[in-house]
PDB file of C-alpha atoms in Angstrom:
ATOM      1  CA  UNK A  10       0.000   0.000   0.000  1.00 48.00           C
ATOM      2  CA  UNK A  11       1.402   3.132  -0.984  1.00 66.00           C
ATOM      3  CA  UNK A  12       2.058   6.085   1.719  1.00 71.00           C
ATOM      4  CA  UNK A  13      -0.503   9.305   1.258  1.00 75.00           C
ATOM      5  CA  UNK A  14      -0.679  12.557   2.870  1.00 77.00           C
ATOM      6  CA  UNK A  15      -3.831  13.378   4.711  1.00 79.00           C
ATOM      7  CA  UNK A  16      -4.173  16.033   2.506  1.00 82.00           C
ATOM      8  CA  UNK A  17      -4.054  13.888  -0.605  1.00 82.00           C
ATOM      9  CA  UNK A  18      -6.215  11.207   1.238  1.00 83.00           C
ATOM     10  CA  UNK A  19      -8.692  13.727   1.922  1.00 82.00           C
ATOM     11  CA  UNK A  20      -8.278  14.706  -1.780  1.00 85.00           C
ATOM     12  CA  UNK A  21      -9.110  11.635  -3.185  1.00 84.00           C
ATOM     13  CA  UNK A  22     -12.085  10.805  -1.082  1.00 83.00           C
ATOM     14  CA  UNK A  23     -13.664  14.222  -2.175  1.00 85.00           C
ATOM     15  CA  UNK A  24     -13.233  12.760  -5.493  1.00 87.00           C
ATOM     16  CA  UNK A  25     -14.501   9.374  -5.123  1.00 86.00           C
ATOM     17  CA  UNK A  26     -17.756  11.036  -3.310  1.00 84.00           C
ATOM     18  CA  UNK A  27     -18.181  13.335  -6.185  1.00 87.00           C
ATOM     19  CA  UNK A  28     -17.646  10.745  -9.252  1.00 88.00           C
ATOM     20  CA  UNK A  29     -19.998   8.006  -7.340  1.00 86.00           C
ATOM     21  CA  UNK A  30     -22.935  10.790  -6.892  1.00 87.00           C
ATOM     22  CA  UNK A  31     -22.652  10.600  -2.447  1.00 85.00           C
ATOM     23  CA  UNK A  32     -23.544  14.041  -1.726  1.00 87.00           C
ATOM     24  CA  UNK A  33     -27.218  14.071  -0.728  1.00 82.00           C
ATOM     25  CA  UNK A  34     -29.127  16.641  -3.120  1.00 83.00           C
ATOM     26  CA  UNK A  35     -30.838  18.167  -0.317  1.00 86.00           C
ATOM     27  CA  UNK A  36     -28.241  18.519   2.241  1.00 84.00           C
ATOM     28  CA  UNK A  37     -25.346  19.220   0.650  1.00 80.00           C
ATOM     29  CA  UNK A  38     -23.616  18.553   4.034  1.00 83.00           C
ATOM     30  CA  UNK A  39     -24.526  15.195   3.829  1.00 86.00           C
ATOM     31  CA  UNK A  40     -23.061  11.739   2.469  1.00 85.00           C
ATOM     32  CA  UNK A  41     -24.538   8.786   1.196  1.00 87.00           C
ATOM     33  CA  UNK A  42     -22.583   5.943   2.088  1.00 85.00           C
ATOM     34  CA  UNK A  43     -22.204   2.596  -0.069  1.00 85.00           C
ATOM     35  CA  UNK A  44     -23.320  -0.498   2.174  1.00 84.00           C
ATOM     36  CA  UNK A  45     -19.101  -1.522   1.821  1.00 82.00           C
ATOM     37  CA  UNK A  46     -18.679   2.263   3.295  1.00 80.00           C
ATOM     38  CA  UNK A  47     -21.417   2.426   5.985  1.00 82.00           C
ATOM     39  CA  UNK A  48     -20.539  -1.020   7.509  1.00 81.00           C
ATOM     40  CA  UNK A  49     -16.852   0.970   8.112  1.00 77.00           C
ATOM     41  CA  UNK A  50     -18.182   4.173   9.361  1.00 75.00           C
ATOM     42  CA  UNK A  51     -20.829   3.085  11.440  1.00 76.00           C
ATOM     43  CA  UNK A  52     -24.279   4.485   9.219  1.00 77.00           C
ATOM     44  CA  UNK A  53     -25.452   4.999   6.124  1.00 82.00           C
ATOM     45  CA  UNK A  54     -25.783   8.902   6.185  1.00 85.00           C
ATOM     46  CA  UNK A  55     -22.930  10.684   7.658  1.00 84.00           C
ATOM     47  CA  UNK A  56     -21.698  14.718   7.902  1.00 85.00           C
ATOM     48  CA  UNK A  57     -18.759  14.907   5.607  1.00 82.00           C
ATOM     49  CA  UNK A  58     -16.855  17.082   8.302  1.00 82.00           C
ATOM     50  CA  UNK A  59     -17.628  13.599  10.625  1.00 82.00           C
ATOM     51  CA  UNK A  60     -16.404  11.835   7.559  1.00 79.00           C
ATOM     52  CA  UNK A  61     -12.812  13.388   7.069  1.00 80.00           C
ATOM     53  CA  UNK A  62     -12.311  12.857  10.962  1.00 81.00           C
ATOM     54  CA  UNK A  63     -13.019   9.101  10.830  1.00 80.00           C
ATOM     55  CA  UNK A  64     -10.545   9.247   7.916  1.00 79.00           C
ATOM     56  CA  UNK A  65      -7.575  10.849   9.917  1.00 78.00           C
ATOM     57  CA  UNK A  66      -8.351   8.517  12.770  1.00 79.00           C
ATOM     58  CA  UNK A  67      -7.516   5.767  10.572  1.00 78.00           C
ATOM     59  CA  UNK A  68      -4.331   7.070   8.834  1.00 80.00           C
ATOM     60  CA  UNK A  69      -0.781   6.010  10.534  1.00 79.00           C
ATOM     61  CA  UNK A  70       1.896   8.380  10.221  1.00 77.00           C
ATOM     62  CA  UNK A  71       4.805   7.448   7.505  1.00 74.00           C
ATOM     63  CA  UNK A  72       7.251   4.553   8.991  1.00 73.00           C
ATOM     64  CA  UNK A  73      10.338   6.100   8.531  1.00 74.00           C
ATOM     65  CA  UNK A  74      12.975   5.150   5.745  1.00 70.00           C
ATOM     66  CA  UNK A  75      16.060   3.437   7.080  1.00 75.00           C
ATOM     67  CA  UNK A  76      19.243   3.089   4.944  1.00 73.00           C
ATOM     68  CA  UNK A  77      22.425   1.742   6.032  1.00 77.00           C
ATOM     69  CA  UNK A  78      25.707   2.911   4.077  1.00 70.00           C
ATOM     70  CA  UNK A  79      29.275   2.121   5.276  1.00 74.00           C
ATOM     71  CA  UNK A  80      31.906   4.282   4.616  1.00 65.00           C
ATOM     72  CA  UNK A  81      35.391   2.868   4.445  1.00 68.00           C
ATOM     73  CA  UNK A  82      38.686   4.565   4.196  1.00 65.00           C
ATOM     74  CA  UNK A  83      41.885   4.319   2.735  1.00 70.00           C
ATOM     75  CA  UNK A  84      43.849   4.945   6.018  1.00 68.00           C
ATOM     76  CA  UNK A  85      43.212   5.419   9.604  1.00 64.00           C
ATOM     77  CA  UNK A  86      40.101   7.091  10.895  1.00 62.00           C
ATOM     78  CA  UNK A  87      40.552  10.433  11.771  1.00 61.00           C
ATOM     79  CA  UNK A  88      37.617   9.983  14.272  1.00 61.00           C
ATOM     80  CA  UNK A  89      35.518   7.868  15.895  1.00 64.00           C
ATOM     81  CA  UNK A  90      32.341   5.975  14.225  1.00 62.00           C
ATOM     82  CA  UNK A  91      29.378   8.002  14.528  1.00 65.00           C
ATOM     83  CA  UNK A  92      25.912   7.633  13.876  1.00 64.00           C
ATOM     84  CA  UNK A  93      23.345  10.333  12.552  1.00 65.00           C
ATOM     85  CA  UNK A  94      19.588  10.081  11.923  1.00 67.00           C
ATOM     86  CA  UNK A  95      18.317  12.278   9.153  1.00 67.00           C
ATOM     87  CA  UNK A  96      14.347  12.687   8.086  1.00 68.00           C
ATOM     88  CA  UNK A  97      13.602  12.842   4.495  1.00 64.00           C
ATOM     89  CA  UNK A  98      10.627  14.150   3.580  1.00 62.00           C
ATOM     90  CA  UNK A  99       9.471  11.762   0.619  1.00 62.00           C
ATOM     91  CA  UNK A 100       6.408  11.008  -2.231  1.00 58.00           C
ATOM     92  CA  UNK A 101       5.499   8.127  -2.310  1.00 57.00           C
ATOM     93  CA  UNK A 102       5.896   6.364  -6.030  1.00 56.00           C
ATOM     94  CA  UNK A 103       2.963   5.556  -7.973  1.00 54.00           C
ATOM     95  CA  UNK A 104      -0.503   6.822  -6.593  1.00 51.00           C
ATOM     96  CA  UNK A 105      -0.570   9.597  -9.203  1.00 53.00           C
ATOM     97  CA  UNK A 106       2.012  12.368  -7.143  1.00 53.00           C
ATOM     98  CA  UNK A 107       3.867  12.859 -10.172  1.00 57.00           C
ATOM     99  CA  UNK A 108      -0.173  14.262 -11.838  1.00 57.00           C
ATOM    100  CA  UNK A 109      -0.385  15.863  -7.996  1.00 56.00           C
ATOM    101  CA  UNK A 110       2.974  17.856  -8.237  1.00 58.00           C
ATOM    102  CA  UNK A 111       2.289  19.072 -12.345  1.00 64.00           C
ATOM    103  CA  UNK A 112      -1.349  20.486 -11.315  1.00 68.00           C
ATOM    104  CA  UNK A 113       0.633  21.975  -8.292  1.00 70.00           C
ATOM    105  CA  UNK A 114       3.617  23.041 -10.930  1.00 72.00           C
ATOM    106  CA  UNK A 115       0.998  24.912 -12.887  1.00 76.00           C
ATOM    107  CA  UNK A 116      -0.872  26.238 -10.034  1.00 79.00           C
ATOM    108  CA  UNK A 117       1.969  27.957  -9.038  1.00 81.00           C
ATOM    109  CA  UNK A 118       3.202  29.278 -12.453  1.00 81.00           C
ATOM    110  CA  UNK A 119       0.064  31.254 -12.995  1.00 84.00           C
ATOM    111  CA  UNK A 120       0.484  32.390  -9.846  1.00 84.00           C
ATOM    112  CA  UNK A 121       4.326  33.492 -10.648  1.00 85.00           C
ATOM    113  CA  UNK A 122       2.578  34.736 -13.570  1.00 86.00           C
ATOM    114  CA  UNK A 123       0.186  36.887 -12.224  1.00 87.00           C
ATOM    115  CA  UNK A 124       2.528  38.658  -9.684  1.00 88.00           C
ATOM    116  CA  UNK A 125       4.957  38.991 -12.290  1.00 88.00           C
ATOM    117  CA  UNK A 126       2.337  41.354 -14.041  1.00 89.00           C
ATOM    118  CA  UNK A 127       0.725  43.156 -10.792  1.00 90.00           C
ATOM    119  CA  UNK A 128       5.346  43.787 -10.156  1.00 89.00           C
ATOM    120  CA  UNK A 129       5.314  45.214 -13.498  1.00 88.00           C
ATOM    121  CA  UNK A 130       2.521  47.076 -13.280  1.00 89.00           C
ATOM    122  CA  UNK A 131       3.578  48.674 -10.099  1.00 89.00           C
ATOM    123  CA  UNK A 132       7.560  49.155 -11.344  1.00 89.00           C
ATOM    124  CA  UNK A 133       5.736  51.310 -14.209  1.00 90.00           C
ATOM    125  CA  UNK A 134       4.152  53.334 -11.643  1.00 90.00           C
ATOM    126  CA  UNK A 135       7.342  53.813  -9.289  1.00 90.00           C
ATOM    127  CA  UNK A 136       9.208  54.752 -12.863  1.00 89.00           C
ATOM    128  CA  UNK A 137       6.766  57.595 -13.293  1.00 90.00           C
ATOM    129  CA  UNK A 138       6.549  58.757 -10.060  1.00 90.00           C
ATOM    130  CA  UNK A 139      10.113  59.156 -10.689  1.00 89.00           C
ATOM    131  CA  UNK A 140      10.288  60.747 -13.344  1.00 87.00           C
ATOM    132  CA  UNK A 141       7.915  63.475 -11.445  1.00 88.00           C
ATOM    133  CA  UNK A 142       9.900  63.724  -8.845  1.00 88.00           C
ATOM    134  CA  UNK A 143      13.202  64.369 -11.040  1.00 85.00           C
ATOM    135  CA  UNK A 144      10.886  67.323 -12.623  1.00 83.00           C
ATOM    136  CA  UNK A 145       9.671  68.863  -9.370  1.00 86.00           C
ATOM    137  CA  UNK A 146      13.280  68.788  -7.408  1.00 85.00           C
ATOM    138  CA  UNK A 147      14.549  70.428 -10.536  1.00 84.00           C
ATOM    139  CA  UNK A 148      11.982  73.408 -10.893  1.00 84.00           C
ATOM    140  CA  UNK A 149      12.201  73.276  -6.704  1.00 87.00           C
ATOM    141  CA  UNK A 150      16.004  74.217  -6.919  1.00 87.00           C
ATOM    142  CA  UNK A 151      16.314  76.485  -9.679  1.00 87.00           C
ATOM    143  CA  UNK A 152      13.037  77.831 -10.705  1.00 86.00           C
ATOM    144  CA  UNK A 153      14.749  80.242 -13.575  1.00 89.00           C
ATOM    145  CA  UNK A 154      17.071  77.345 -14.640  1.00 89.00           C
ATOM    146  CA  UNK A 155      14.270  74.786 -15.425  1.00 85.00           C
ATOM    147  CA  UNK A 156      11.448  77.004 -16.917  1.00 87.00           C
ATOM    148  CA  UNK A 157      14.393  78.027 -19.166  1.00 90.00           C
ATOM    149  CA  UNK A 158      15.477  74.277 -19.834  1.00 87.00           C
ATOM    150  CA  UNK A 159      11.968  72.869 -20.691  1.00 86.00           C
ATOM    151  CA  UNK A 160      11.210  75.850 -23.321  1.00 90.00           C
ATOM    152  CA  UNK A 161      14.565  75.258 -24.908  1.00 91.00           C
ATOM    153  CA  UNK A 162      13.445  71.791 -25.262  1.00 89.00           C
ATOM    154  CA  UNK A 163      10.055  72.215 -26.296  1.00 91.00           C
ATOM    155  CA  UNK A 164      11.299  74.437 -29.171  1.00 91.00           C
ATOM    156  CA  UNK A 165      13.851  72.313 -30.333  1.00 91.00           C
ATOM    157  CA  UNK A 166      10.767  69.812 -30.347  1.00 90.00           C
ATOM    158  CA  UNK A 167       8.867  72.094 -32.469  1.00 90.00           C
ATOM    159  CA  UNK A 168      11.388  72.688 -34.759  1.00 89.00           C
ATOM    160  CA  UNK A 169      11.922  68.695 -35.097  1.00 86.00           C
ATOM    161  CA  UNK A 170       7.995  68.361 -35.392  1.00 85.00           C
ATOM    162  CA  UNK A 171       7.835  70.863 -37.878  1.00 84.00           C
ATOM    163  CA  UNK A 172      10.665  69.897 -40.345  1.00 80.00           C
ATOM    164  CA  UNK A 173       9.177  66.517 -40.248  1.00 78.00           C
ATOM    165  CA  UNK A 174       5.828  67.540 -41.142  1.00 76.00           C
ATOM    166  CA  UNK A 175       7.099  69.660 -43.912  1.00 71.00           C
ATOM    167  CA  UNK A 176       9.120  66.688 -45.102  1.00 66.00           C
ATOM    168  CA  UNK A 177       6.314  64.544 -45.155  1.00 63.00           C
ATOM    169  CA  UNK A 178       4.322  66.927 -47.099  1.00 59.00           C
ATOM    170  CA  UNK A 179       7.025  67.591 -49.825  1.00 59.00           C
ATOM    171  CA  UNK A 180       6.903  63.915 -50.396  1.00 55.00           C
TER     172      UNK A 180
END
């Protein structure tokens, strides 16, 4: 029997009472239980939050892995045997993880997705504040300086503008 997470398990038996029709029409709250089911969880009708409980009462927790590996070495040791216990955090094969972790996979690239456009979105904003700020700390400095510095460049602007459109007519 492959290992599940009570997560998963709970998963699953969401699914299983949705494809076999369980859910009572009239109180959605409600299960129907198969005669296989209701022998197991004590009645025929039962509250899906009483349901999930008498699940996770009958899940164990994970045995843990065990491995063994001997290192030798080529001379003396430089210390004295030792022994460590690690926990690995594991799937277990089969049972469909590897569909489990692509749905996740996607999940969680339109999720990168969509925060990638609500950064760019606000980047664009904090560019143009910016730029407003350069404008006012400018004209804040040297009043004279910048009124003199944006007509200058508005008229070389004009100029452009106008030998374009002329251009554009002569052709």
């Amino acid at each position: 029997v492959a290992h599940e997470t009570r997560p998963r398990v709970q998963l699953l038996l969401q699914q299983y009472i949705k494809t076999h029709r369980l859910q009572d029409s009239r109180t959605p709250g409600l299960i129907k239980l198969p005669p296989d089911l209701a022998q197991l969880f004590g009645g025929r009708m039962v509250k899906l939050s009483e349901l999930m409980d008498s699940v996770s009462l009958c899940l164990e927790p994970i045995p843990p892995l065990t491995v063994e590996h001997t290192v030798t070495l080529s001379g003396p040791s430089p210390a004295p045997a030792t022994v460590v216990d690690v926990e690995v955090d594991t799937l277990a094969p089969g049972g469909g993880a590897e569909r489990y972790l692509d749905s996740k996979a996607i999940e969680e690239k339109e999720a990168v997705d969509r925060l990638d456009a609500e950064m760019g979105v606000v980047l664009r904003r904090l560019a143009e504040l910016r730029r407003r700020r350069t404008l006012l700390l400018g004209f804040a400095q040297a009043p004279a300086e910048f009124l003199e510095g944006a007509l200058a460049s508005q008229a070389r602007e004009l100029r452009i503008s106008r030998a374009t459109t002329t251009l554009g007519l002569q052709q």
